């Protein structure tokens, strides 16, 4: 049975709003209606009924057809006073409180808090999120005004307030509190200042630059002939990362982006230990000119505590990983012993040096030092490293949502018959694959016809559901379609001709729809051009949006053939990296480099990057190469 009828909602609007210049926060207009109306809209479906706690402008609040209760305690105007009032009027066993300045509150707030309350048999359940602070550290943020509590707590709360206490956290000490971790910190944002209000009103941070401001910094900006590196720089400066963080079980974090530095809580290894199976002894006690026999005073196994001490002329049998006894700094591998018998272990002069075969405490990781930096994409080695610290969960950025579609009247989807003059839509498959490899959450929006209404609807829907949009086709010069017009109408979008081959036309910017915004990458239509443009523009930008640090390494390799190349543009040629007759690495280019020839993209295993200023390449010259696949 649903719990909904057991919960009343209370919107806390009784505060003084000192940071908003003492205006009544709940009544501030925001995106077309008062802030409290947004909260009401999200809260009402989750509970049996909603009331508002307010101390000023009561008629305005009453116009929402909801009971309005002012504080009973005079002059305090803090959340606990509002809560006390709410509890006194509450006619259900549970009360859910939310602040009046939280227009993004989660739709499942009541459900999740209720579940935790009953599962943990708590008095109060409160929302918690993980947030990254300015220094990159992950902090647990408790949101005390987003809480579900038992109405029966009223006498306890009144007693607490009567004794002069006013602090929320102090009261928590006296009751059973269940904390509920929510993934999306953004849903708990509250709007405290008029500046923040304006910022959210326009859907973008108030200080985010426009494209015109970004390109204004380039001395010789020419959208009709833009060098690749300029386009890359403009995109990099315009893009902003998503901030939401989620806490995941370790294995689920593979390929995700670390949201905060991981500081090692322990030293790994925790003790000096042996790197070999052998005999531990004091380095100062090693043989001089003649062999020495050491008596064996015990055995140390890995993972077994011991209190062995070793004196001069003595040694201890030790296994790999065994904790070094006090005073010992050297391990003789057993295969290097001159003789092992009942009398002990004989070591010949010079076979080892003091300090050999000992691993130091903390040589892998020292307690208190950063083990992994935020922005790292978590690879198998990182999973192991995090496990070696004993951490079961990690904070990662939310997955980036990317919507994509193809444009063109000539396109057909697989499964449809191919009419004369038509082609199958292949770009949607390459784009799908490339986005998946980057770890994005993909939204495939299919083929969109060259029709203004259809294009606008597709771009708006993409914008409202995704962080970024990738389209193909319709951005080239003289394209007989509306793609460019509609893109430009929906936001801050620019159209470039880039000095490159394949690929040249590119649309880039940010579009807006119904208070949502998304970065837009309008890639060219030709199947190879779309991939090259994705790899050399969209890829880095999407990674930056994910908060990832993942520079692309370039290799210098000998070219097996001559390559014709015009200076003044960047060429990306499809290459096959292999070895010559002597086993040295070399790269050759696949046959035709036409921008529609996808087969040669599929045959290639790398891209040969021929930079702007570069001219013809002679056989044997070194060229830059980017590999398609790596080891991990
Ligand atoms: P456009 O930039 O729209 O003029 O497209 C350039 C070329 O790419 C045309 O020959 C299109 O047919 C082709 N093309 C565009 N989109 C796709 C797609 N999704 N799949 C395959 N080819 C495409
Ligand atoms: Mg087209």
XYZ file of C-alpha atoms and ligand atoms in Angstrom:
656
model
C 0.000 0.000 0.000
C 1.214 3.488 -0.735
C 2.594 5.551 2.120
C 1.420 8.809 0.577
C -1.654 9.248 2.771
C 0.575 9.040 5.856
C 2.688 12.063 4.914
C 1.899 15.791 4.986
C 4.152 18.262 3.236
C 5.398 21.493 4.783
C 7.081 24.242 2.771
C 9.336 26.307 5.011
C 8.975 29.928 3.899
C 9.224 31.645 7.251
C 12.910 32.590 7.256
C 14.325 36.073 7.106
C 16.199 35.607 3.806
C 18.994 37.870 4.937
C 21.111 36.976 1.902
C 18.324 38.074 -0.400
C 18.098 41.530 1.136
C 15.207 40.371 3.340
C 12.836 39.996 0.406
C 10.308 37.193 0.766
C 12.152 34.390 -1.004
C 9.190 32.138 -1.622
C 7.370 34.877 -3.513
C 10.248 35.811 -5.817
C 9.365 35.258 -9.466
C 11.387 32.495 -11.048
C 10.842 31.147 -14.550
C 7.364 32.545 -14.812
C 5.988 31.799 -11.331
C 6.757 32.352 -7.668
C 9.447 30.143 -6.252
C 7.016 28.607 -3.752
C 4.758 27.585 -6.651
C 7.585 25.512 -8.160
C 8.117 23.811 -4.828
C 4.409 23.200 -4.406
C 4.195 21.717 -7.878
C 6.925 19.184 -7.127
C 5.911 18.407 -3.569
C 2.121 18.064 -3.887
C 2.139 14.811 -5.914
C 4.346 13.152 -3.275
C 2.191 13.743 -0.184
C -1.400 13.755 1.139
C -1.531 17.552 1.447
C 0.752 20.574 1.634
C 0.908 23.502 4.074
C 3.171 26.525 4.069
C 4.966 27.976 7.063
C 5.342 31.743 6.519
C 5.668 34.785 8.754
C 5.050 37.593 6.263
C 2.789 38.220 3.275
C 0.344 35.602 4.488
C -2.411 36.505 1.980
C -0.003 36.005 -0.911
C 0.854 32.527 0.367
C -2.804 31.761 1.056
C -3.546 32.401 -2.621
C -2.022 28.954 -3.309
C -5.118 27.415 -1.658
C -3.018 25.759 0.970
C -3.103 26.309 4.733
C -0.527 28.868 5.846
C 0.789 28.735 9.397
C 3.024 31.374 10.973
C 5.542 30.422 13.695
C 4.189 30.095 17.214
C 7.552 30.968 18.677
C 8.027 34.685 18.214
C 11.171 36.348 16.909
C 13.152 33.237 15.944
C 12.161 32.579 12.338
C 14.490 29.629 12.004
C 13.595 26.277 10.459
C 12.986 24.549 13.792
C 10.311 27.115 14.715
C 8.570 26.441 11.407
C 8.911 22.737 11.987
C 7.350 23.006 15.439
C 4.358 24.818 13.957
C 4.098 22.262 11.187
C 4.137 19.337 13.626
C 1.447 20.934 15.799
C -0.940 21.195 12.849
C -0.012 17.928 11.205
C -2.800 15.335 11.085
C -0.785 12.503 9.543
C 1.842 10.355 11.307
C 4.652 11.829 9.170
C 5.705 15.286 8.038
C 7.955 16.059 5.056
C 9.662 19.455 5.073
C 11.253 21.274 2.138
C 12.508 24.849 1.833
C 10.642 27.397 -0.284
C 13.731 28.149 -2.397
C 14.336 24.673 -3.823
C 12.586 24.664 -7.190
C 14.508 21.568 -8.351
C 13.603 19.203 -5.496
C 13.612 15.497 -6.443
C 10.401 13.762 -7.490
C 11.227 10.764 -5.330
C 12.108 12.692 -2.185
C 9.183 11.409 -0.110
C 9.497 7.842 -1.380
C 13.194 7.525 -0.649
C 13.089 9.197 2.730
C 10.094 7.068 3.682
C 11.827 3.868 2.691
C 14.871 4.691 4.824
C 12.734 5.779 7.761
C 10.861 2.494 7.881
C 13.819 0.244 7.023
C 16.035 1.801 9.668
C 13.216 2.334 12.162
C 14.351 5.950 12.520
C 12.558 9.045 13.875
C 13.720 11.255 11.045
C 15.165 10.679 7.577
C 17.253 13.390 5.977
C 18.675 13.904 2.479
C 22.440 13.824 1.952
C 24.464 14.481 -1.198
C 28.153 14.285 -2.047
C 29.606 17.526 -3.326
C 33.039 18.553 -4.476
C 34.334 21.668 -2.771
C 36.683 24.267 -4.241
C 39.806 22.360 -3.247
C 38.593 19.272 -5.078
C 37.707 17.378 -1.929
C 34.502 15.448 -1.717
C 32.244 16.511 1.120
C 29.131 14.964 2.566
C 26.453 17.604 2.548
C 23.465 17.063 4.845
C 20.285 18.923 3.861
C 18.432 19.214 7.189
C 15.471 21.097 5.732
C 14.763 18.202 3.360
C 13.569 15.751 5.972
C 10.786 13.347 6.776
C 9.956 12.975 10.461
C 7.485 11.422 12.840
C 4.783 13.790 14.056
C 5.181 12.186 17.472
C 8.499 14.040 17.861
C 6.652 17.276 18.727
C 7.062 17.067 22.542
C 10.787 16.401 22.153
C 11.242 19.299 19.752
C 9.262 21.671 21.964
C 11.367 20.720 24.985
C 14.534 21.307 22.955
C 13.325 24.757 21.848
C 12.069 25.634 25.359
C 15.545 25.069 26.734
C 16.777 27.823 24.418
C 18.316 25.623 21.726
C 17.927 26.668 18.112
C 20.311 24.510 16.135
C 19.117 21.754 13.846
C 22.202 19.553 14.247
C 21.932 19.726 18.040
C 18.439 18.316 17.891
C 19.586 15.480 15.616
C 21.850 14.271 18.402
C 18.806 13.392 20.506
C 16.819 11.376 17.960
C 17.361 8.446 15.565
C 18.315 9.873 12.187
C 18.516 7.940 8.893
C 20.615 9.567 6.190
C 19.625 9.008 2.571
C 22.206 9.578 -0.137
C 20.804 11.210 -3.287
C 22.869 11.151 -6.484
C 21.904 14.462 -7.910
C 23.216 17.276 -5.732
C 21.772 19.767 -8.203
C 18.240 18.815 -7.164
C 18.893 20.233 -3.690
C 20.261 23.549 -4.862
C 18.536 26.377 -3.121
C 18.546 29.898 -4.333
C 19.843 32.228 -1.657
C 20.727 35.448 -3.391
C 19.097 37.578 -6.029
C 22.202 37.028 -8.161
C 21.672 33.258 -8.040
C 18.045 33.798 -8.871
C 18.944 35.736 -11.988
C 21.563 33.183 -12.928
C 19.109 30.285 -12.833
C 16.425 32.390 -14.456
C 18.483 32.502 -17.609
C 19.492 28.890 -17.485
C 23.220 29.593 -17.584
C 25.758 30.721 -15.025
C 25.754 34.517 -15.046
C 29.486 34.556 -15.680
C 29.527 32.032 -18.574
C 31.075 33.689 -21.617
C 29.235 33.974 -24.913
C 30.890 32.576 -28.028
C 31.455 36.133 -29.226
C 33.384 36.854 -26.020
C 35.468 33.706 -26.416
C 36.371 34.313 -30.067
C 36.977 38.000 -29.274
C 40.215 36.886 -27.621
C 41.600 35.517 -30.898
C 43.535 38.110 -32.876
C 42.965 36.748 -36.366
C 39.624 34.990 -35.947
C 38.081 34.059 -39.268
C 35.124 31.657 -39.089
C 35.495 31.043 -42.821
C 39.072 29.736 -42.487
C 39.626 28.631 -38.935
C 42.743 26.615 -38.070
C 42.021 23.348 -36.230
C 43.879 24.443 -33.100
C 41.822 27.661 -32.871
C 38.565 25.755 -33.151
C 39.768 23.318 -30.492
C 40.712 26.184 -28.204
C 37.412 28.034 -28.618
C 35.449 24.862 -27.927
C 37.586 24.110 -24.853
C 37.033 27.582 -23.435
C 33.312 27.632 -24.050
C 32.502 24.205 -22.630
C 31.612 23.866 -18.952
C 31.681 20.583 -17.042
C 28.639 19.013 -15.401
C 28.907 19.037 -11.626
C 26.630 16.245 -10.401
C 28.353 13.475 -8.486
C 27.243 9.965 -7.632
C 28.629 7.448 -5.208
C 29.193 4.003 -6.751
C 30.261 0.576 -5.610
C 33.870 0.111 -6.713
C 33.318 -2.258 -9.660
C 30.580 -0.071 -11.147
C 33.031 2.810 -11.272
C 35.103 1.227 -14.084
C 35.552 3.735 -16.958
C 33.858 6.496 -14.967
C 35.446 9.828 -14.042
C 36.676 10.274 -10.499
C 34.872 13.261 -8.927
C 37.302 14.001 -6.110
C 40.874 13.189 -5.143
C 41.262 9.883 -3.327
C 43.530 10.424 -0.364
C 45.048 7.236 0.926
C 43.664 6.401 4.389
C 46.434 3.836 4.942
C 49.974 3.083 3.842
C 50.382 0.383 1.223
C 52.129 -1.810 2.140
C 51.468 -1.210 5.799
C 54.885 -2.596 6.908
C 58.356 -3.095 5.529
C 58.192 -6.590 4.054
C 60.098 -9.139 2.028
C 60.049 -9.121 -1.772
C 61.321 -12.732 -1.963
C 61.148 -16.121 -0.305
C 64.427 -16.316 1.548
C 66.213 -15.281 4.723
C 65.992 -11.882 6.424
C 69.018 -10.526 8.238
C 70.789 -7.299 9.170
C 72.617 -5.693 6.237
C 75.469 -4.661 8.535
C 75.972 -8.310 9.381
C 76.597 -9.505 5.785
C 79.842 -11.459 5.080
C 83.107 -9.564 4.574
C 85.757 -11.550 2.647
C 84.750 -15.056 3.726
C 81.453 -16.977 3.727
C 79.412 -16.754 6.946
C 76.842 -19.194 8.322
C 73.809 -17.683 10.070
C 71.585 -19.637 12.441
C 67.891 -19.633 11.547
C 65.886 -18.371 14.562
C 62.378 -18.717 13.171
C 60.024 -18.530 10.190
C 57.855 -15.619 9.103
C 54.846 -16.282 6.878
C 53.010 -13.573 4.967
C 50.043 -12.230 6.885
C 51.144 -13.739 10.231
C 52.086 -11.367 13.018
C 55.332 -12.149 14.824
C 57.656 -10.637 17.418
C 60.914 -12.156 16.199
C 64.138 -10.292 16.759
C 67.329 -11.125 14.937
C 70.780 -10.673 16.419
C 74.235 -10.767 14.835
C 74.970 -14.112 13.215
C 71.260 -14.882 12.979
C 68.634 -14.828 10.268
C 64.940 -15.641 9.874
C 63.305 -17.664 7.172
C 60.796 -15.324 5.510
C 58.174 -15.674 2.773
C 57.302 -13.051 0.170
C 55.140 -10.396 1.840
C 56.224 -11.433 5.342
C 56.718 -8.484 7.728
C 60.429 -7.712 8.195
C 61.614 -8.316 11.768
C 62.929 -5.284 13.681
C 66.482 -4.465 12.703
C 66.450 -6.539 9.513
C 66.782 -4.622 6.265
C 67.973 -7.278 3.822
C 66.608 -10.523 2.386
C 68.766 -13.253 0.872
C 66.682 -15.037 -1.807
C 66.843 -18.729 -0.914
C 68.300 -19.666 -4.328
C 71.350 -17.461 -3.617
C 72.311 -19.281 -0.407
C 75.645 -21.077 -0.710
C 74.454 -23.834 1.614
C 71.364 -24.527 3.710
C 71.634 -27.233 6.368
C 70.959 -27.888 10.036
C 73.734 -25.518 11.042
C 71.990 -22.646 9.271
C 72.285 -20.677 6.060
C 75.673 -19.950 4.550
C 76.110 -16.817 2.469
C 79.105 -16.265 0.193
C 80.672 -12.768 -0.001
C 79.192 -10.312 -2.507
C 76.011 -12.184 -3.494
C 73.739 -9.476 -2.086
C 74.018 -5.930 -0.760
C 72.499 -4.424 2.379
C 68.869 -3.372 1.694
C 68.272 -5.860 -1.135
C 64.837 -7.437 -1.571
C 63.082 -5.366 1.051
C 59.884 -3.474 0.246
C 59.331 -0.304 2.247
C 56.217 0.587 4.173
C 54.168 3.005 2.030
C 56.332 2.529 -1.079
C 53.167 2.041 -3.138
C 51.077 4.642 -1.304
C 51.755 6.614 1.857
C 48.856 7.401 4.189
C 47.585 10.971 3.722
C 48.915 11.431 0.192
C 46.634 11.612 -2.881
C 46.450 8.195 -4.463
C 44.346 9.280 -7.456
C 43.443 12.712 -8.724
C 39.947 13.919 -9.581
C 39.326 13.776 -13.300
C 41.042 10.395 -13.687
C 39.132 7.904 -15.794
C 39.022 4.769 -13.676
C 40.873 1.912 -15.380
C 41.464 -1.637 -14.123
C 44.672 -0.611 -12.313
C 42.756 2.130 -10.509
C 40.082 -0.317 -9.372
C 42.861 -2.401 -7.838
C 44.536 0.620 -6.315
C 41.307 1.818 -4.706
C 40.654 -1.706 -3.437
C 44.166 -1.783 -1.954
C 43.108 1.182 0.173
C 40.128 -0.752 1.458
C 37.594 1.619 -0.127
C 34.330 -0.006 -1.218
C 32.801 3.032 -2.903
C 33.991 5.927 -5.018
C 32.520 9.265 -6.015
C 32.280 9.715 -9.774
C 30.710 12.334 -11.999
C 27.256 11.590 -13.272
C 27.340 10.089 -16.760
C 27.121 12.642 -19.527
C 23.859 12.436 -21.475
C 24.348 12.927 -25.171
C 21.509 12.995 -27.699
C 22.286 12.457 -31.380
C 20.483 12.356 -34.683
C 21.153 12.386 -38.410
C 19.723 14.936 -40.796
C 18.922 14.517 -44.470
C 15.968 13.623 -46.677
C 18.140 11.079 -48.512
C 18.762 8.965 -45.407
C 17.110 5.622 -44.749
C 17.309 3.540 -41.611
C 18.477 -0.040 -41.781
C 15.494 -2.291 -42.326
C 13.874 0.163 -44.732
C 14.059 -0.369 -48.497
C 16.639 1.834 -50.199
C 14.900 4.070 -52.734
C 16.806 5.486 -55.694
C 19.251 8.205 -54.661
C 19.048 7.285 -50.986
C 21.737 6.025 -48.600
C 21.559 4.120 -45.385
C 22.216 6.204 -42.307
C 25.635 5.019 -41.169
C 26.613 8.074 -39.141
C 24.196 7.265 -36.376
C 26.024 3.982 -35.875
C 29.526 5.405 -35.860
C 28.392 8.198 -33.537
C 26.678 5.678 -31.286
C 29.877 3.647 -31.098
C 32.109 6.637 -30.433
C 29.832 7.967 -27.678
C 29.585 4.559 -26.040
C 33.365 4.251 -26.024
C 33.572 7.592 -24.234
C 31.223 6.271 -21.569
C 28.293 8.568 -22.364
C 24.649 7.781 -21.786
C 23.283 7.962 -25.328
C 19.897 9.075 -26.594
C 19.417 7.987 -30.213
C 16.873 10.296 -31.841
C 16.923 8.692 -35.278
C 16.789 10.468 -38.618
C 15.318 13.963 -38.841
C 14.058 15.207 -42.186
C 15.146 18.525 -43.691
C 12.018 20.149 -42.365
C 12.101 23.217 -40.096
C 9.410 22.038 -37.690
C 10.920 18.557 -37.366
C 14.413 19.947 -36.851
C 13.270 22.418 -34.248
C 11.308 19.779 -32.361
C 14.294 17.404 -32.430
C 16.785 20.019 -31.264
C 14.478 21.211 -28.491
C 13.789 17.723 -27.248
C 17.516 16.888 -27.366
C 18.283 20.089 -25.484
C 15.745 19.348 -22.781
C 16.926 15.786 -22.232
C 20.674 15.863 -22.725
C 23.822 17.722 -21.739
C 25.175 17.700 -25.280
C 23.833 17.118 -28.771
C 25.677 15.614 -31.712
C 24.132 15.901 -35.163
C 25.450 14.974 -38.580
C 24.793 16.562 -41.922
C 23.301 19.840 -43.015
C 26.107 22.154 -41.926
C 28.087 22.358 -45.171
C 28.117 25.321 -47.514
C 25.036 25.566 -49.645
C 23.402 22.551 -48.040
C 19.795 22.578 -49.172
C 18.416 22.222 -45.713
C 17.316 24.163 -42.674
C 19.647 22.686 -40.091
C 21.853 25.748 -39.765
C 18.958 28.195 -39.582
C 17.192 26.303 -36.836
C 20.372 25.762 -34.851
C 21.138 29.464 -34.980
C 17.621 30.365 -33.931
C 17.803 28.243 -30.788
C 20.877 29.748 -29.191
C 24.471 30.830 -29.371
C 25.728 28.773 -32.336
C 28.492 29.505 -34.779
C 29.283 27.908 -38.146
C 32.834 27.384 -39.147
C 34.859 26.334 -42.121
C 37.847 24.697 -40.573
C 41.216 24.349 -42.280
C 41.180 20.567 -42.288
C 40.607 17.489 -44.374
C 38.369 15.574 -44.167
C 35.664 17.602 -42.448
C 35.628 21.423 -42.919
C 32.110 22.496 -41.912
C 31.325 22.436 -38.215
C 28.568 23.999 -36.137
C 29.305 24.574 -32.485
C 27.566 26.366 -29.647
C 24.952 26.112 -26.978
C 21.219 26.021 -27.532
C 18.367 26.663 -25.110
C 14.846 25.374 -24.803
C 12.443 25.790 -21.893
C 15.145 26.746 -19.412
C 17.335 23.837 -20.438
C 20.514 24.208 -22.364
C 22.899 21.858 -24.129
C 26.152 22.136 -26.019
C 25.771 21.433 -29.697
C 28.172 19.794 -32.124
C 26.867 19.943 -35.667
C 29.179 17.580 -37.509
C 29.431 17.269 -41.290
C 27.527 14.550 -43.103
C 30.224 12.592 -44.874
C 30.881 9.349 -43.017
C 34.641 9.810 -42.525
C 34.354 13.552 -41.925
C 31.862 12.890 -39.157
C 34.257 10.549 -37.375
C 37.282 12.780 -37.762
C 35.349 15.834 -36.561
C 34.036 13.866 -33.623
C 37.481 12.598 -32.629
C 39.323 15.890 -32.974
C 36.660 18.338 -31.692
C 33.743 16.690 -29.915
C 35.759 14.047 -28.071
C 37.910 16.415 -26.015
C 34.924 18.681 -25.363
C 32.723 15.838 -24.133
C 35.519 14.583 -21.895
C 35.855 18.063 -20.492
C 32.114 18.121 -19.811
C 32.545 14.832 -17.946
C 35.268 16.419 -15.851
C 37.873 14.019 -17.269
C 41.553 14.632 -17.787
C 42.509 12.450 -20.743
C 45.015 13.984 -23.146
C 45.519 12.087 -26.392
C 49.092 10.895 -26.907
C 50.710 11.445 -30.330
C 53.369 8.963 -31.469
C 56.189 9.840 -33.865
C 56.525 7.061 -36.422
C 58.356 6.638 -39.721
C 56.126 6.863 -42.778
C 56.592 3.912 -45.150
C 55.484 5.945 -48.175
C 55.504 9.471 -49.502
C 52.311 11.429 -48.636
C 51.105 14.445 -50.582
C 50.054 17.232 -48.263
C 49.211 20.904 -48.813
C 50.517 23.302 -46.177
C 47.865 25.546 -44.594
C 45.429 22.907 -43.388
C 45.457 19.920 -41.068
C 45.024 16.549 -42.731
C 43.901 13.441 -40.922
C 44.850 10.446 -43.016
C 43.742 6.945 -42.238
C 46.826 4.905 -41.419
C 47.930 1.375 -40.683
C 50.636 1.142 -38.061
C 52.837 -1.928 -38.376
C 56.509 -2.863 -38.543
C 59.069 -2.907 -41.338
C 61.245 -5.895 -42.316
C 63.572 -5.176 -39.387
C 60.730 -5.031 -36.891
C 60.790 -1.231 -36.519
C 57.462 0.605 -36.268
C 56.220 2.258 -39.431
C 52.973 3.679 -40.699
C 51.417 3.550 -44.143
C 48.215 5.227 -45.247
C 45.208 3.282 -46.464
C 44.356 3.787 -50.142
C 41.826 6.431 -51.050
C 41.353 9.165 -48.479
C 37.953 10.335 -49.803
C 35.745 11.656 -47.004
C 32.946 9.236 -47.829
C 35.036 6.070 -47.856
C 34.229 4.444 -44.553
C 35.859 1.153 -45.510
C 39.298 2.679 -45.227
C 38.411 3.991 -41.782
C 37.502 0.470 -40.809
C 40.767 -0.925 -42.231
C 42.875 1.695 -40.483
C 44.204 1.300 -36.954
C 45.395 4.880 -36.525
C 45.150 8.417 -37.846
C 48.185 10.105 -39.319
C 48.009 13.747 -38.251
C 49.646 16.102 -40.753
C 49.744 19.533 -39.154
C 48.862 22.896 -40.695
C 52.336 24.047 -41.582
C 53.506 20.631 -42.791
C 54.035 19.999 -46.539
C 54.673 16.798 -48.513
C 56.016 13.864 -46.525
C 58.843 11.795 -48.028
C 59.066 8.042 -47.438
C 61.062 7.575 -44.232
C 60.040 10.925 -42.658
C 58.647 10.901 -39.145
C 54.933 11.709 -38.816
C 52.526 12.060 -35.873
C 50.110 9.213 -35.318
C 47.116 8.740 -32.999
C 46.282 5.099 -32.292
C 42.660 3.953 -32.409
C 42.996 1.323 -29.683
C 45.177 1.045 -26.646
C 46.028 -1.732 -24.215
C 43.436 -0.809 -21.662
P 25.480 17.106 -45.888
O 26.562 17.679 -45.022
O 24.178 17.001 -45.172
O 25.386 17.832 -47.187
O 25.931 15.633 -46.213
C 27.118 15.377 -46.942
C 27.129 13.962 -47.475
O 27.105 13.047 -46.391
C 25.940 13.614 -48.363
O 26.408 12.822 -49.419
C 25.058 12.806 -47.456
O 24.258 11.889 -48.143
C 26.057 12.094 -46.577
N 25.421 11.820 -45.292
C 24.843 12.735 -44.502
N 24.362 12.160 -43.396
C 24.658 10.843 -43.500
C 24.415 9.716 -42.664
N 23.768 9.859 -41.510
N 24.854 8.509 -43.057
C 25.506 8.381 -44.228
N 25.761 9.396 -45.048
C 25.337 10.622 -44.698
Mg 22.183 16.758 -45.695
